[in-house]
Amino acid sequence: MSPTILRILIIACFFLSGMTGLVYQTAWARILGLVFGNTVHAVSTVLTVFFAGLAIGAYALGVLADRWGDRWGKGSLALLYGLLEIGIALWGFAVPWLFRVVETLYLHRLHPLDHSLLTLTIVRFLLAFLILIVPTTLMGGTLPVLVKFFVRSIGEVGRGFGMLYFVNTLGAALGVALCGFVLFQVTGVTGAIHLTAFFNFLIGLSACLVARLALPAV
């Protein structure tokens, strides 16, 4: 299979990955709003952790991508990307269960106690942070890994980054539309998370298959 077709397949995976990312973000905010009883705090918490994870992942996994690609070759970066997507999927399956644990802890152990509003706000932020920082960090790492995969010279960085960011953001817009108008009504919030995690798993497996084909071709 030609390198061009392999790259198109990875671009398609990244488009779909952008879609799943925003489904997660919207669904997590819905669940946290139910657990904590405050939609504004829930949305603020999810957005804070989401962007913090993207930043951490972009830097940390960007460094890893440089070393990985230099050691194993560009084709292997598709494998690294696939592993990140599979990691996101596995954590996505676990998040609803983890939120139920947090709900039990918060409603039955912490909330009835005589804590100040500030203390409760900090506690629930930290609990949500611990759950969501892992998948969001993995999400943040996907872009630098694929930039390293696509860019062949320093002169291609701007075009490669712009193309990937465009594709991923376009997928994110589709994800918001899907979960807002279709997905939540059909599957419910938890069902949407599980379906999205399964979709992420398929994206990861597809990327790993592309990596197997790309190793001799890229």
CSV table of N, CA and C in Angstrom, one decimal, residues 79-174:
chain,number,residue,atom,x,y,z
A,79,LEU,N,2.0,3.4,15.2
A,79,LEU,CA,1.8,2.5,16.3
A,79,LEU,C,1.6,3.2,17.6
A,80,LEU,N,2.5,4.1,17.9
A,80,LEU,CA,2.4,4.9,19.1
A,80,LEU,C,1.0,5.6,19.2
A,81,TYR,N,0.6,6.2,18.1
A,81,TYR,CA,-0.7,6.9,18.0
A,81,TYR,C,-1.8,5.9,18.3
A,82,GLY,N,-1.7,4.7,17.7
A,82,GLY,CA,-2.8,3.7,17.9
A,82,GLY,C,-2.8,3.3,19.4
A,83,LEU,N,-1.7,3.2,20.0
A,83,LEU,CA,-1.7,2.8,21.4
A,83,LEU,C,-2.3,3.9,22.3
A,84,LEU,N,-2.0,5.2,21.9
A,84,LEU,CA,-2.7,6.3,22.7
A,84,LEU,C,-4.2,6.2,22.6
A,85,GLU,N,-4.7,5.9,21.4
A,85,GLU,CA,-6.1,5.8,21.2
A,85,GLU,C,-6.7,4.7,21.9
A,86,ILE,N,-6.0,3.5,22.0
A,86,ILE,CA,-6.5,2.4,22.7
A,86,ILE,C,-6.5,2.7,24.2
A,87,GLY,N,-5.5,3.4,24.7
A,87,GLY,CA,-5.4,3.9,26.1
A,87,GLY,C,-6.6,4.8,26.4
A,88,ILE,N,-6.9,5.7,25.5
A,88,ILE,CA,-8.1,6.6,25.7
A,88,ILE,C,-9.4,5.7,25.8
A,89,ALA,N,-9.5,4.7,25.0
A,89,ALA,CA,-10.7,3.9,25.0
A,89,ALA,C,-10.8,3.1,26.3
A,90,LEU,N,-9.7,2.5,26.7
A,90,LEU,CA,-9.8,1.8,28.0
A,90,LEU,C,-10.2,2.7,29.2
A,91,TRP,N,-9.6,3.8,29.2
A,91,TRP,CA,-9.9,4.8,30.3
A,91,TRP,C,-11.4,5.3,30.1
A,92,GLY,N,-11.8,5.4,28.8
A,92,GLY,CA,-13.2,5.9,28.6
A,92,GLY,C,-14.2,4.9,29.1
A,93,PHE,N,-13.9,3.6,29.0
A,93,PHE,CA,-14.8,2.5,29.5
A,93,PHE,C,-14.8,2.6,31.1
A,94,ALA,N,-13.7,3.0,31.7
A,94,ALA,CA,-13.6,3.0,33.1
A,94,ALA,C,-14.2,4.2,33.8
A,95,VAL,N,-14.3,5.4,33.0
A,95,VAL,CA,-14.7,6.6,33.6
A,95,VAL,C,-16.1,6.6,34.3
A,96,PRO,N,-17.1,6.0,33.6
A,96,PRO,CA,-18.4,6.0,34.3
A,96,PRO,C,-18.4,5.3,35.6
A,97,TRP,N,-17.7,4.2,35.7
A,97,TRP,CA,-17.6,3.4,36.9
A,97,TRP,C,-16.8,4.3,38.0
A,98,LEU,N,-15.8,4.9,37.6
A,98,LEU,CA,-15.0,5.8,38.5
A,98,LEU,C,-15.9,6.9,39.0
A,99,PHE,N,-16.7,7.5,38.2
A,99,PHE,CA,-17.6,8.6,38.6
A,99,PHE,C,-18.7,8.0,39.6
A,100,ARG,N,-19.1,6.8,39.4
A,100,ARG,CA,-20.0,6.2,40.4
A,100,ARG,C,-19.3,6.1,41.8
A,101,VAL,N,-18.1,5.7,41.8
A,101,VAL,CA,-17.3,5.7,43.0
A,101,VAL,C,-17.2,7.0,43.7
A,102,VAL,N,-16.9,8.0,42.8
A,102,VAL,CA,-16.9,9.4,43.3
A,102,VAL,C,-18.2,9.9,43.9
A,103,GLU,N,-19.3,9.5,43.2
A,103,GLU,CA,-20.6,9.9,43.6
A,103,GLU,C,-20.9,9.3,45.0
A,104,THR,N,-20.6,8.0,45.2
A,104,THR,CA,-20.8,7.4,46.5
A,104,THR,C,-20.0,8.1,47.6
A,105,LEU,N,-18.7,8.4,47.3
A,105,LEU,CA,-17.8,9.0,48.2
A,105,LEU,C,-18.3,10.4,48.6
A,106,TYR,N,-18.7,11.1,47.5
A,106,TYR,CA,-19.1,12.5,47.7
A,106,TYR,C,-20.4,12.7,48.4
A,107,LEU,N,-21.4,11.9,48.0
A,107,LEU,CA,-22.8,12.1,48.5
A,107,LEU,C,-22.9,11.5,49.9
A,108,HIS,N,-22.3,10.4,50.1
A,108,HIS,CA,-22.5,9.6,51.4
A,108,HIS,C,-21.4,9.8,52.4
A,109,ARG,N,-20.3,10.3,52.0
A,109,ARG,CA,-19.2,10.5,53.0
A,109,ARG,C,-18.8,11.9,53.2
A,110,LEU,N,-18.7,12.7,52.1
A,110,LEU,CA,-18.2,14.0,52.3
A,110,LEU,C,-19.3,15.1,52.4
A,111,HIS,N,-20.3,15.0,51.5
A,111,HIS,CA,-21.3,16.0,51.5
A,111,HIS,C,-22.1,16.2,52.8
A,112,PRO,N,-22.4,15.1,53.5
A,112,PRO,CA,-23.2,15.2,54.7
A,112,PRO,C,-22.4,15.9,55.9
A,113,LEU,N,-21.1,15.9,55.8
A,113,LEU,CA,-20.2,16.5,56.8
A,113,LEU,C,-20.3,18.0,56.7
A,114,ASP,N,-19.9,18.6,57.8
A,114,ASP,CA,-20.0,20.0,57.9
A,114,ASP,C,-18.8,20.7,57.3
A,115,HIS,N,-18.7,20.6,56.0
A,115,HIS,CA,-17.6,21.2,55.3
A,115,HIS,C,-18.1,22.6,54.7
A,116,SER,N,-17.1,23.5,54.5
A,116,SER,CA,-17.5,24.7,53.9
A,116,SER,C,-17.6,24.5,52.4
A,117,LEU,N,-18.3,25.4,51.7
A,117,LEU,CA,-18.5,25.3,50.3
A,117,LEU,C,-17.1,25.3,49.5
A,118,LEU,N,-16.2,26.1,50.0
A,118,LEU,CA,-14.9,26.1,49.4
A,118,LEU,C,-14.2,24.7,49.5
A,119,THR,N,-14.3,24.1,50.7
A,119,THR,CA,-13.7,22.8,50.9
A,119,THR,C,-14.3,21.7,50.0
A,120,LEU,N,-15.6,21.7,49.9
A,120,LEU,CA,-16.3,20.8,49.0
A,120,LEU,C,-16.0,21.0,47.5
A,121,THR,N,-15.9,22.3,47.2
A,121,THR,CA,-15.5,22.6,45.8
A,121,THR,C,-14.1,22.1,45.4
A,122,ILE,N,-13.2,22.3,46.3
A,122,ILE,CA,-11.8,21.8,46.1
A,122,ILE,C,-11.8,20.3,46.0
A,123,VAL,N,-12.5,19.6,47.0
A,123,VAL,CA,-12.5,18.2,47.0
A,123,VAL,C,-13.0,17.6,45.7
A,124,ARG,N,-14.2,18.1,45.3
A,124,ARG,CA,-14.8,17.5,44.1
A,124,ARG,C,-13.9,17.9,42.8
A,125,PHE,N,-13.3,19.0,42.8
A,125,PHE,CA,-12.4,19.3,41.7
A,125,PHE,C,-11.2,18.3,41.7
A,126,LEU,N,-10.6,18.0,42.8
A,126,LEU,CA,-9.5,17.1,42.9
A,126,LEU,C,-9.9,15.7,42.5
A,127,LEU,N,-11.1,15.3,42.9
A,127,LEU,CA,-11.6,13.9,42.5
A,127,LEU,C,-11.8,13.8,41.0
A,128,ALA,N,-12.4,14.8,40.5
A,128,ALA,CA,-12.6,14.8,39.0
A,128,ALA,C,-11.3,14.9,38.3
A,129,PHE,N,-10.3,15.7,38.8
A,129,PHE,CA,-9.0,15.9,38.2
A,129,PHE,C,-8.3,14.5,38.1
A,130,LEU,N,-8.3,13.8,39.2
A,130,LEU,CA,-7.6,12.5,39.2
A,130,LEU,C,-8.2,11.5,38.2
A,131,ILE,N,-9.5,11.6,38.0
A,131,ILE,CA,-10.1,10.7,37.0
A,131,ILE,C,-9.8,11.0,35.6
A,132,LEU,N,-9.9,12.3,35.3
A,132,LEU,CA,-9.9,12.8,33.9
A,132,LEU,C,-8.5,13.2,33.4
A,133,ILE,N,-7.6,13.4,34.2
A,133,ILE,CA,-6.3,13.8,33.7
A,133,ILE,C,-5.6,12.8,32.9
A,134,VAL,N,-5.8,11.5,33.1
A,134,VAL,CA,-5.1,10.5,32.3
A,134,VAL,C,-5.6,10.4,30.9
A,135,PRO,N,-7.0,10.3,30.7
A,135,PRO,CA,-7.4,10.3,29.2
A,135,PRO,C,-7.1,11.6,28.5
A,136,THR,N,-7.2,12.7,29.2
A,136,THR,CA,-7.0,14.0,28.5
A,136,THR,C,-5.5,14.2,28.2
A,137,THR,N,-4.6,13.6,29.0
A,137,THR,CA,-3.2,13.7,28.7
A,137,THR,C,-2.9,12.8,27.5
A,138,LEU,N,-3.5,11.7,27.4
A,138,LEU,CA,-3.3,10.8,26.2
A,138,LEU,C,-3.9,11.5,25.0
A,139,MET,N,-5.0,12.2,25.1
A,139,MET,CA,-5.5,12.9,23.9
A,139,MET,C,-4.6,14.0,23.5
A,140,GLY,N,-4.0,14.7,24.5
A,140,GLY,CA,-3.0,15.8,24.1
A,140,GLY,C,-1.8,15.3,23.4
A,141,GLY,N,-1.5,14.0,23.6
A,141,GLY,CA,-0.3,13.5,23.0
A,141,GLY,C,-0.5,13.1,21.5
A,142,THR,N,-1.7,12.9,21.1
A,142,THR,CA,-2.0,12.4,19.7
A,142,THR,C,-1.5,13.4,18.7
A,143,LEU,N,-1.7,14.7,18.9
A,143,LEU,CA,-1.3,15.7,17.8
A,143,LEU,C,0.2,15.7,17.6
A,144,PRO,N,1.1,15.9,18.6
A,144,PRO,CA,2.5,15.9,18.4
A,144,PRO,C,3.0,14.6,17.8
A,145,VAL,N,2.4,13.5,18.2
A,145,VAL,CA,2.9,12.2,17.6
A,145,VAL,C,2.6,12.2,16.1
A,146,LEU,N,1.4,12.6,15.7
A,146,LEU,CA,1.1,12.6,14.3
A,146,LEU,C,1.8,13.7,13.5
A,147,VAL,N,2.1,14.8,14.1
A,147,VAL,CA,2.9,15.8,13.4
A,147,VAL,C,4.3,15.2,13.1
A,148,LYS,N,4.9,14.5,14.1
A,148,LYS,CA,6.2,13.8,13.8
A,148,LYS,C,6.0,12.8,12.7
A,149,PHE,N,4.9,12.1,12.7
A,149,PHE,CA,4.7,11.1,11.6
A,149,PHE,C,4.6,11.7,10.2
A,150,PHE,N,3.9,12.9,10.1
A,150,PHE,CA,3.6,13.4,8.8
A,150,PHE,C,4.7,14.3,8.3
A,151,VAL,N,5.4,15.1,9.2
A,151,VAL,CA,6.4,16.1,8.8
A,151,VAL,C,7.7,15.4,8.4
A,152,ARG,N,8.2,15.7,7.3
A,152,ARG,CA,9.5,15.1,6.8
A,152,ARG,C,10.6,16.1,6.9
A,153,SER,N,10.3,17.4,6.9
A,153,SER,CA,11.4,18.4,7.1
A,153,SER,C,10.8,19.6,7.8
A,154,ILE,N,11.7,20.5,8.3
A,154,ILE,CA,11.3,21.6,9.2
A,154,ILE,C,10.4,22.5,8.4
A,155,GLY,N,10.5,22.6,7.0
A,155,GLY,CA,9.7,23.4,6.2
A,155,GLY,C,8.3,23.0,6.1
A,156,GLU,N,8.0,21.7,6.5
A,156,GLU,CA,6.6,21.2,6.4
A,156,GLU,C,5.8,21.3,7.7
A,157,VAL,N,6.5,21.8,8.8
A,157,VAL,CA,5.8,21.8,10.1
A,157,VAL,C,4.5,22.6,10.1
A,158,GLY,N,4.6,23.8,9.5
A,158,GLY,CA,3.4,24.6,9.5
A,158,GLY,C,2.2,24.0,8.8
A,159,ARG,N,2.5,23.5,7.6
A,159,ARG,CA,1.4,22.9,6.8
A,159,ARG,C,0.9,21.6,7.5
A,160,GLY,N,1.9,20.8,8.0
A,160,GLY,CA,1.5,19.5,8.6
A,160,GLY,C,0.6,19.7,9.9
A,161,PHE,N,1.1,20.6,10.7
A,161,PHE,CA,0.4,20.9,11.9
A,161,PHE,C,-1.0,21.5,11.6
A,162,GLY,N,-1.0,22.5,10.7
A,162,GLY,CA,-2.3,23.1,10.3
A,162,GLY,C,-3.3,22.1,9.8
A,163,MET,N,-2.9,21.2,8.9
A,163,MET,CA,-3.8,20.2,8.4
A,163,MET,C,-4.3,19.3,9.4
A,164,LEU,N,-3.5,18.8,10.3
A,164,LEU,CA,-3.9,17.9,11.4
A,164,LEU,C,-4.9,18.6,12.4
A,165,TYR,N,-4.5,19.9,12.7
A,165,TYR,CA,-5.4,20.6,13.6
A,165,TYR,C,-6.7,20.9,13.0
A,166,PHE,N,-6.8,21.2,11.7
A,166,PHE,CA,-8.0,21.4,11.0
A,166,PHE,C,-8.9,20.2,11.0
A,167,VAL,N,-8.3,19.1,10.7
A,167,VAL,CA,-9.0,17.8,10.6
A,167,VAL,C,-9.6,17.4,12.0
A,168,ASN,N,-8.8,17.5,13.0
A,168,ASN,CA,-9.2,17.1,14.3
A,168,ASN,C,-10.3,18.0,14.9
A,169,THR,N,-10.2,19.3,14.6
A,169,THR,CA,-11.2,20.3,15.1
A,169,THR,C,-12.5,20.1,14.3
A,170,LEU,N,-12.4,19.8,13.1
A,170,LEU,CA,-13.6,19.5,12.3
A,170,LEU,C,-14.3,18.3,12.8
A,171,GLY,N,-13.6,17.3,13.2
A,171,GLY,CA,-14.2,16.1,13.8
A,171,GLY,C,-14.8,16.5,15.2
A,172,ALA,N,-14.1,17.4,15.9
A,172,ALA,CA,-14.7,17.8,17.2
A,172,ALA,C,-16.0,18.5,17.1
A,173,ALA,N,-16.1,19.4,16.0
A,173,ALA,CA,-17.4,20.0,15.8
A,173,ALA,C,-18.5,19.0,15.5
A,174,LEU,N,-18.2,18.0,14.7
A,174,LEU,CA,-19.2,16.9,14.4
A,174,LEU,C,-19.5,16.2,15.7
